[in-house]
């Protein structure tokens, strides 16, 4: 009888150990699930009377985890750029995989699912392209290829010059999720357009999302307290030096991408004569 009891105890311990090994343990929200960002150099002053948009009403939010999908990458580069990665030279350094041929190079990050395209031939017939035309071309391309299925909530245009003048204009779009929720941080789509209006580079820092945990968030009217306690992060500078802009300030609910997770935040957008800029505030209750 004693032997049977001992055997049963051992079996119970083995089963318990196996169960613990198979259980997915979520990261501690106190340790790793709050945003770590570049703090805003000139934080805005929070006005409790500012209009609230897209607010969470139930005090809960889902944290999303980026989920790599290699097959989705393979199909995308095949359909968009006519690249057969099986026929390209492959090299790997850690989680980064690079594919090359005479026409272009591709990179894929196995940890995040982020990927990029870089065309080898940079020659152009024209020498200039305006910001507005580059923006139109990039937006049309993103829509046609289904790269921002939920649309986007911000865009920037950067001019990249070389020794002989313009190389290309880089248009960065910031996709939304869940039908319009804003995302900031390391979650964007950059499309580089040369003077001939051709796509020469693309960086797709988006990926499939999987809900991994539910957290409590503070109400929008507590954002001032959160800023005083934890500071705030730098968001986008959407427009600069607009002397005719009317002063305004608004607050929206969104997410901040840290390269692995999408974490709930509040986004304060301020517009005045110096332009339109954002600051980001952690929405989670500590």
CSV table of C-alpha atoms in Angstrom, one decimal:
chain,number,residue,atom,x,y,z
A,1,UNK,CA,0.0,0.0,0.0
A,2,UNK,CA,2.8,2.4,0.9
A,3,UNK,CA,4.5,1.6,-2.5
A,4,UNK,CA,1.2,2.3,-4.3
A,5,UNK,CA,0.8,5.7,-2.5
A,6,UNK,CA,4.5,6.6,-3.3
A,7,UNK,CA,4.0,5.6,-7.0
A,8,UNK,CA,0.8,7.6,-7.2
A,9,UNK,CA,2.5,10.7,-5.7
A,10,UNK,CA,5.4,10.4,-8.2
A,11,UNK,CA,3.0,10.1,-11.1
A,12,UNK,CA,1.1,13.2,-9.9
A,13,UNK,CA,4.3,15.2,-9.7
A,14,UNK,CA,5.3,14.1,-13.2
A,15,UNK,CA,1.9,15.2,-14.6
A,16,UNK,CA,2.0,18.5,-12.7
A,17,UNK,CA,5.5,19.2,-14.1
A,18,UNK,CA,4.4,18.4,-17.6
A,19,UNK,CA,1.3,20.6,-17.3
A,20,UNK,CA,3.5,23.5,-16.1
A,21,UNK,CA,5.9,23.0,-19.0
A,22,UNK,CA,3.1,23.1,-21.5
A,23,UNK,CA,1.4,26.2,-20.0
A,24,UNK,CA,2.2,29.5,-21.8
A,25,UNK,CA,3.2,31.9,-19.1
A,26,UNK,CA,2.4,35.5,-20.2
A,27,UNK,CA,5.1,38.2,-19.5
A,28,UNK,CA,4.5,40.2,-16.3
A,29,UNK,CA,2.8,43.4,-17.2
A,30,UNK,CA,4.8,45.2,-14.5
A,31,UNK,CA,8.1,44.0,-15.9
A,32,UNK,CA,8.0,44.0,-19.7
A,33,UNK,CA,4.6,45.0,-21.1
A,34,UNK,CA,4.8,48.8,-20.7
A,35,UNK,CA,6.2,51.0,-23.5
A,36,UNK,CA,9.9,51.9,-23.5
A,37,UNK,CA,10.2,54.8,-25.8
A,38,UNK,CA,12.1,58.0,-26.6
A,39,UNK,CA,10.6,60.6,-24.3
A,40,UNK,CA,9.1,63.7,-25.8
A,41,UNK,CA,11.5,66.7,-25.6
A,42,UNK,CA,8.7,69.2,-25.4
A,43,UNK,CA,5.7,67.5,-23.8
A,44,UNK,CA,2.4,69.2,-24.4
A,45,UNK,CA,0.2,70.5,-21.5
A,46,UNK,CA,-2.8,68.2,-21.0
A,47,UNK,CA,-6.1,69.9,-21.1
A,48,UNK,CA,-8.9,67.8,-19.5
A,49,UNK,CA,-11.5,69.5,-21.7
A,50,UNK,CA,-9.9,68.2,-25.0
A,51,UNK,CA,-12.3,66.1,-27.1
A,52,UNK,CA,-11.9,62.3,-26.8
A,53,UNK,CA,-11.9,60.0,-29.8
A,54,UNK,CA,-12.0,56.2,-30.0
A,55,UNK,CA,-12.0,55.9,-26.3
A,56,UNK,CA,-12.1,52.5,-24.5
A,57,UNK,CA,-15.2,52.5,-22.4
A,58,UNK,CA,-14.8,49.3,-20.4
A,59,UNK,CA,-11.4,50.0,-18.9
A,60,UNK,CA,-9.8,46.9,-20.6
A,61,UNK,CA,-7.6,46.5,-23.7
A,62,UNK,CA,-5.9,43.7,-25.5
A,63,UNK,CA,-2.1,43.5,-25.9
A,64,UNK,CA,-1.2,42.1,-29.3
A,65,UNK,CA,1.9,40.1,-30.2
A,66,UNK,CA,3.5,40.3,-33.6
A,67,UNK,CA,3.3,36.9,-35.4
A,68,UNK,CA,5.7,36.2,-38.2
A,69,UNK,CA,4.3,34.5,-41.3
A,70,UNK,CA,7.0,33.4,-43.8
A,71,UNK,CA,4.5,32.1,-46.3
A,72,UNK,CA,2.7,35.5,-46.4
A,73,UNK,CA,6.1,37.1,-47.1
A,74,UNK,CA,6.8,34.6,-49.9
A,75,UNK,CA,3.5,35.3,-51.5
A,76,UNK,CA,3.8,39.1,-51.1
A,77,UNK,CA,7.2,39.4,-52.8
A,78,UNK,CA,6.1,37.0,-55.5
A,79,UNK,CA,3.0,38.9,-56.4
A,80,UNK,CA,4.3,42.5,-55.8
A,81,UNK,CA,7.9,42.3,-57.1
A,82,UNK,CA,7.8,39.0,-59.1
A,83,UNK,CA,10.5,37.5,-56.9
A,84,UNK,CA,11.0,33.8,-56.5
A,85,UNK,CA,12.9,33.5,-53.3
A,86,UNK,CA,13.7,29.8,-54.0
A,87,UNK,CA,15.8,30.9,-57.0
A,88,UNK,CA,17.6,33.7,-55.1
A,89,UNK,CA,20.9,33.4,-53.2
A,90,UNK,CA,20.2,33.1,-49.4
A,91,UNK,CA,22.3,34.2,-46.5
A,92,UNK,CA,21.3,34.3,-42.8
A,93,UNK,CA,22.6,36.3,-39.8
A,94,UNK,CA,20.7,35.5,-36.6
A,95,UNK,CA,17.0,36.1,-37.3
A,96,UNK,CA,17.6,38.1,-40.4
A,97,UNK,CA,17.4,36.3,-43.7
A,98,UNK,CA,18.6,38.0,-47.0
A,99,UNK,CA,17.8,36.9,-50.5
A,100,UNK,CA,19.6,38.4,-53.5
A,101,UNK,CA,19.7,38.2,-57.3
A,102,UNK,CA,20.9,40.6,-60.0
A,103,UNK,CA,17.7,42.6,-59.9
A,104,UNK,CA,17.0,43.2,-56.1
A,105,UNK,CA,17.5,42.1,-52.6
A,106,UNK,CA,15.0,41.0,-50.0
A,107,UNK,CA,15.3,40.7,-46.2
A,108,UNK,CA,13.0,38.9,-43.8
A,109,UNK,CA,13.1,39.0,-40.0
A,110,UNK,CA,12.1,35.6,-38.5
A,111,UNK,CA,11.3,37.1,-35.1
A,112,UNK,CA,8.9,39.9,-36.2
A,113,UNK,CA,7.8,39.0,-39.7
A,114,UNK,CA,9.1,42.5,-40.9
A,115,UNK,CA,10.5,42.4,-44.5
A,116,UNK,CA,12.0,44.8,-47.0
A,117,UNK,CA,12.7,45.1,-50.8
A,118,UNK,CA,15.6,47.0,-52.4
A,119,UNK,CA,15.9,47.4,-56.2
A,120,UNK,CA,19.5,47.2,-57.5
A,121,UNK,CA,19.1,49.6,-60.4
A,122,UNK,CA,18.7,53.2,-59.2
A,123,UNK,CA,19.2,54.9,-62.6
A,124,UNK,CA,16.4,57.4,-63.6
A,125,UNK,CA,15.5,59.5,-66.7
A,126,UNK,CA,14.2,62.4,-64.6
A,127,UNK,CA,15.9,64.3,-61.9
A,128,UNK,CA,13.0,65.5,-59.6
A,129,UNK,CA,9.7,64.4,-58.2
A,130,UNK,CA,7.5,66.5,-55.9
A,131,UNK,CA,6.4,65.4,-52.4
A,132,UNK,CA,2.7,65.4,-53.4
A,133,UNK,CA,3.2,63.2,-56.5
A,134,UNK,CA,5.4,60.8,-54.5
A,135,UNK,CA,2.7,60.6,-51.9
A,136,UNK,CA,0.0,59.8,-54.4
A,137,UNK,CA,2.1,57.1,-56.1
A,138,UNK,CA,3.0,55.5,-52.7
A,139,UNK,CA,-0.6,55.5,-51.5
A,140,UNK,CA,-2.0,54.1,-54.7
A,141,UNK,CA,0.7,51.3,-54.6
A,142,UNK,CA,-0.1,50.5,-51.0
A,143,UNK,CA,-3.8,50.3,-51.7
A,144,UNK,CA,-3.4,48.3,-55.0
A,145,UNK,CA,-1.2,45.7,-53.3
A,146,UNK,CA,-3.3,45.4,-50.1
A,147,UNK,CA,-0.4,46.5,-47.8
A,148,UNK,CA,-2.6,48.7,-45.5
A,149,UNK,CA,-5.9,46.8,-45.5
A,150,UNK,CA,-7.3,49.0,-42.6
A,151,UNK,CA,-6.0,52.2,-44.0
A,152,UNK,CA,-3.5,54.5,-42.2
A,153,UNK,CA,-3.6,57.4,-39.7
A,154,UNK,CA,-0.6,59.5,-40.7
A,155,UNK,CA,2.0,60.0,-43.4
A,156,UNK,CA,5.4,61.6,-43.8
A,157,UNK,CA,7.6,62.3,-46.9
A,158,UNK,CA,11.4,62.4,-46.7
A,159,UNK,CA,13.8,63.5,-49.5
A,160,UNK,CA,16.9,61.3,-49.8
A,161,UNK,CA,19.7,62.8,-51.9
A,162,UNK,CA,22.9,61.3,-53.2
A,163,UNK,CA,26.1,62.8,-54.6
A,164,UNK,CA,24.4,63.6,-57.9
A,165,UNK,CA,21.1,64.9,-56.5
A,166,UNK,CA,17.8,63.2,-55.7
A,167,UNK,CA,17.8,59.5,-55.1
A,168,UNK,CA,14.2,59.1,-54.1
A,169,UNK,CA,11.4,60.3,-51.9
A,170,UNK,CA,10.5,58.0,-49.0
A,171,UNK,CA,6.8,58.0,-48.1
A,172,UNK,CA,6.0,56.5,-44.7
A,173,UNK,CA,2.5,55.4,-43.9
A,174,UNK,CA,1.3,54.4,-40.4
A,175,UNK,CA,-1.3,51.7,-40.7
A,176,UNK,CA,-4.3,51.4,-38.4
A,177,UNK,CA,-5.7,48.2,-37.0
A,178,UNK,CA,-9.2,46.9,-36.0
A,179,UNK,CA,-11.0,49.2,-38.4
A,180,UNK,CA,-9.2,52.4,-37.6
A,181,UNK,CA,-7.3,52.2,-34.3
A,182,UNK,CA,-4.1,54.3,-34.5
A,183,UNK,CA,-0.6,52.6,-34.1
A,184,UNK,CA,2.6,54.4,-33.5
A,185,UNK,CA,6.2,53.2,-32.9
A,186,UNK,CA,7.9,50.4,-34.9
A,187,UNK,CA,4.8,49.6,-37.0
A,188,UNK,CA,4.8,51.3,-40.4
A,189,UNK,CA,5.1,51.0,-44.2
A,190,UNK,CA,7.9,52.9,-46.0
A,191,UNK,CA,7.8,53.2,-49.8
A,192,UNK,CA,10.6,54.9,-51.7
A,193,UNK,CA,9.7,56.5,-55.1
A,194,UNK,CA,12.4,57.6,-57.6
A,195,UNK,CA,12.1,60.6,-60.0
A,196,UNK,CA,10.6,58.3,-62.6
A,197,UNK,CA,7.8,57.4,-60.2
A,198,UNK,CA,9.0,53.8,-59.7
A,199,UNK,CA,9.1,51.9,-56.4
A,200,UNK,CA,12.8,51.3,-55.6
A,201,UNK,CA,12.6,50.4,-51.9
A,202,UNK,CA,9.9,49.1,-49.5
A,203,UNK,CA,10.1,48.4,-45.8
A,204,UNK,CA,7.1,46.6,-44.4
A,205,UNK,CA,7.2,46.8,-40.6
A,206,UNK,CA,3.8,45.3,-40.1
A,207,UNK,CA,2.9,41.7,-39.3
A,208,UNK,CA,0.0,39.5,-38.3
A,209,UNK,CA,-1.3,40.2,-34.8
A,210,UNK,CA,-2.3,37.8,-32.1
A,211,UNK,CA,-4.1,38.8,-28.9
A,212,UNK,CA,-2.0,37.6,-26.0
A,213,UNK,CA,-3.3,39.2,-22.8
A,214,UNK,CA,-6.0,41.6,-21.5
A,215,UNK,CA,-4.9,44.5,-19.3
A,216,UNK,CA,-6.6,47.3,-17.4
A,217,UNK,CA,-6.2,50.9,-18.7
A,218,UNK,CA,-6.9,54.2,-17.2
A,219,UNK,CA,-9.8,56.5,-18.3
A,220,UNK,CA,-9.0,59.2,-20.7
A,221,UNK,CA,-9.5,61.9,-18.1
A,222,UNK,CA,-6.7,60.5,-16.1
A,223,UNK,CA,-4.1,61.1,-18.8
A,224,UNK,CA,-2.7,64.1,-17.0
A,225,UNK,CA,-2.0,62.0,-13.9
A,226,UNK,CA,-0.3,59.4,-16.1
A,227,UNK,CA,1.9,62.0,-17.8
A,228,UNK,CA,3.0,63.5,-14.4
A,229,UNK,CA,3.8,60.0,-13.1
A,230,UNK,CA,5.5,58.3,-16.0
A,231,UNK,CA,6.3,61.0,-18.6
A,232,UNK,CA,5.4,60.6,-22.2
A,233,UNK,CA,6.8,59.5,-25.5
A,234,UNK,CA,7.5,61.3,-28.7
A,235,UNK,CA,5.0,60.8,-31.5
A,236,UNK,CA,4.9,62.0,-35.1
A,237,UNK,CA,5.5,65.5,-36.3
A,238,UNK,CA,2.9,65.5,-39.0
A,239,UNK,CA,3.1,69.0,-40.3
A,240,UNK,CA,5.5,71.9,-39.6
A,241,UNK,CA,5.4,75.7,-39.6
A,242,UNK,CA,1.8,76.4,-40.5
A,243,UNK,CA,1.1,80.0,-39.6
A,244,UNK,CA,-2.6,79.7,-40.5
A,245,UNK,CA,-3.3,76.7,-38.4
A,246,UNK,CA,-6.0,77.0,-35.7
A,247,UNK,CA,-5.0,76.0,-32.2
A,248,UNK,CA,-6.5,72.6,-31.3
A,249,UNK,CA,-5.8,69.6,-29.1
A,250,UNK,CA,-7.4,66.1,-29.2
A,251,UNK,CA,-6.9,62.8,-27.4
A,252,UNK,CA,-7.3,59.4,-29.1
A,253,UNK,CA,-6.8,55.8,-27.9
A,254,UNK,CA,-4.3,53.7,-29.8
A,255,UNK,CA,-1.3,51.4,-29.7
A,256,UNK,CA,2.5,51.6,-29.4
A,257,UNK,CA,4.6,49.0,-31.2
A,258,UNK,CA,7.9,48.0,-29.6
A,259,UNK,CA,8.9,45.4,-32.2
A,260,UNK,CA,7.3,42.5,-30.4
A,261,UNK,CA,4.0,43.7,-28.9
A,262,UNK,CA,1.4,46.4,-29.5
A,263,UNK,CA,0.7,48.1,-26.2
A,264,UNK,CA,-2.3,50.4,-25.4
A,265,UNK,CA,-1.6,54.1,-25.3
A,266,UNK,CA,-3.3,57.5,-25.5
A,267,UNK,CA,-2.2,59.9,-28.2
A,268,UNK,CA,-2.4,63.6,-27.7
A,269,UNK,CA,-2.3,65.6,-30.9
A,270,UNK,CA,-1.6,69.4,-30.7
A,271,UNK,CA,-1.9,71.8,-33.6
A,272,UNK,CA,-0.6,75.4,-33.5
A,273,UNK,CA,1.4,77.8,-35.7
A,274,UNK,CA,4.5,75.7,-35.3
A,275,UNK,CA,2.8,72.6,-36.8
A,276,UNK,CA,1.0,69.5,-35.7
A,277,UNK,CA,2.7,67.0,-33.4
A,278,UNK,CA,1.9,64.2,-31.0
A,279,UNK,CA,2.9,62.9,-27.7
A,280,UNK,CA,2.3,59.3,-26.5
A,281,UNK,CA,1.1,58.4,-23.0
A,282,UNK,CA,1.0,54.9,-21.5
A,283,UNK,CA,-2.6,53.9,-21.1
A,284,UNK,CA,-2.1,51.0,-18.7
A,285,UNK,CA,-2.8,51.2,-15.0
A,286,UNK,CA,0.3,50.4,-13.0
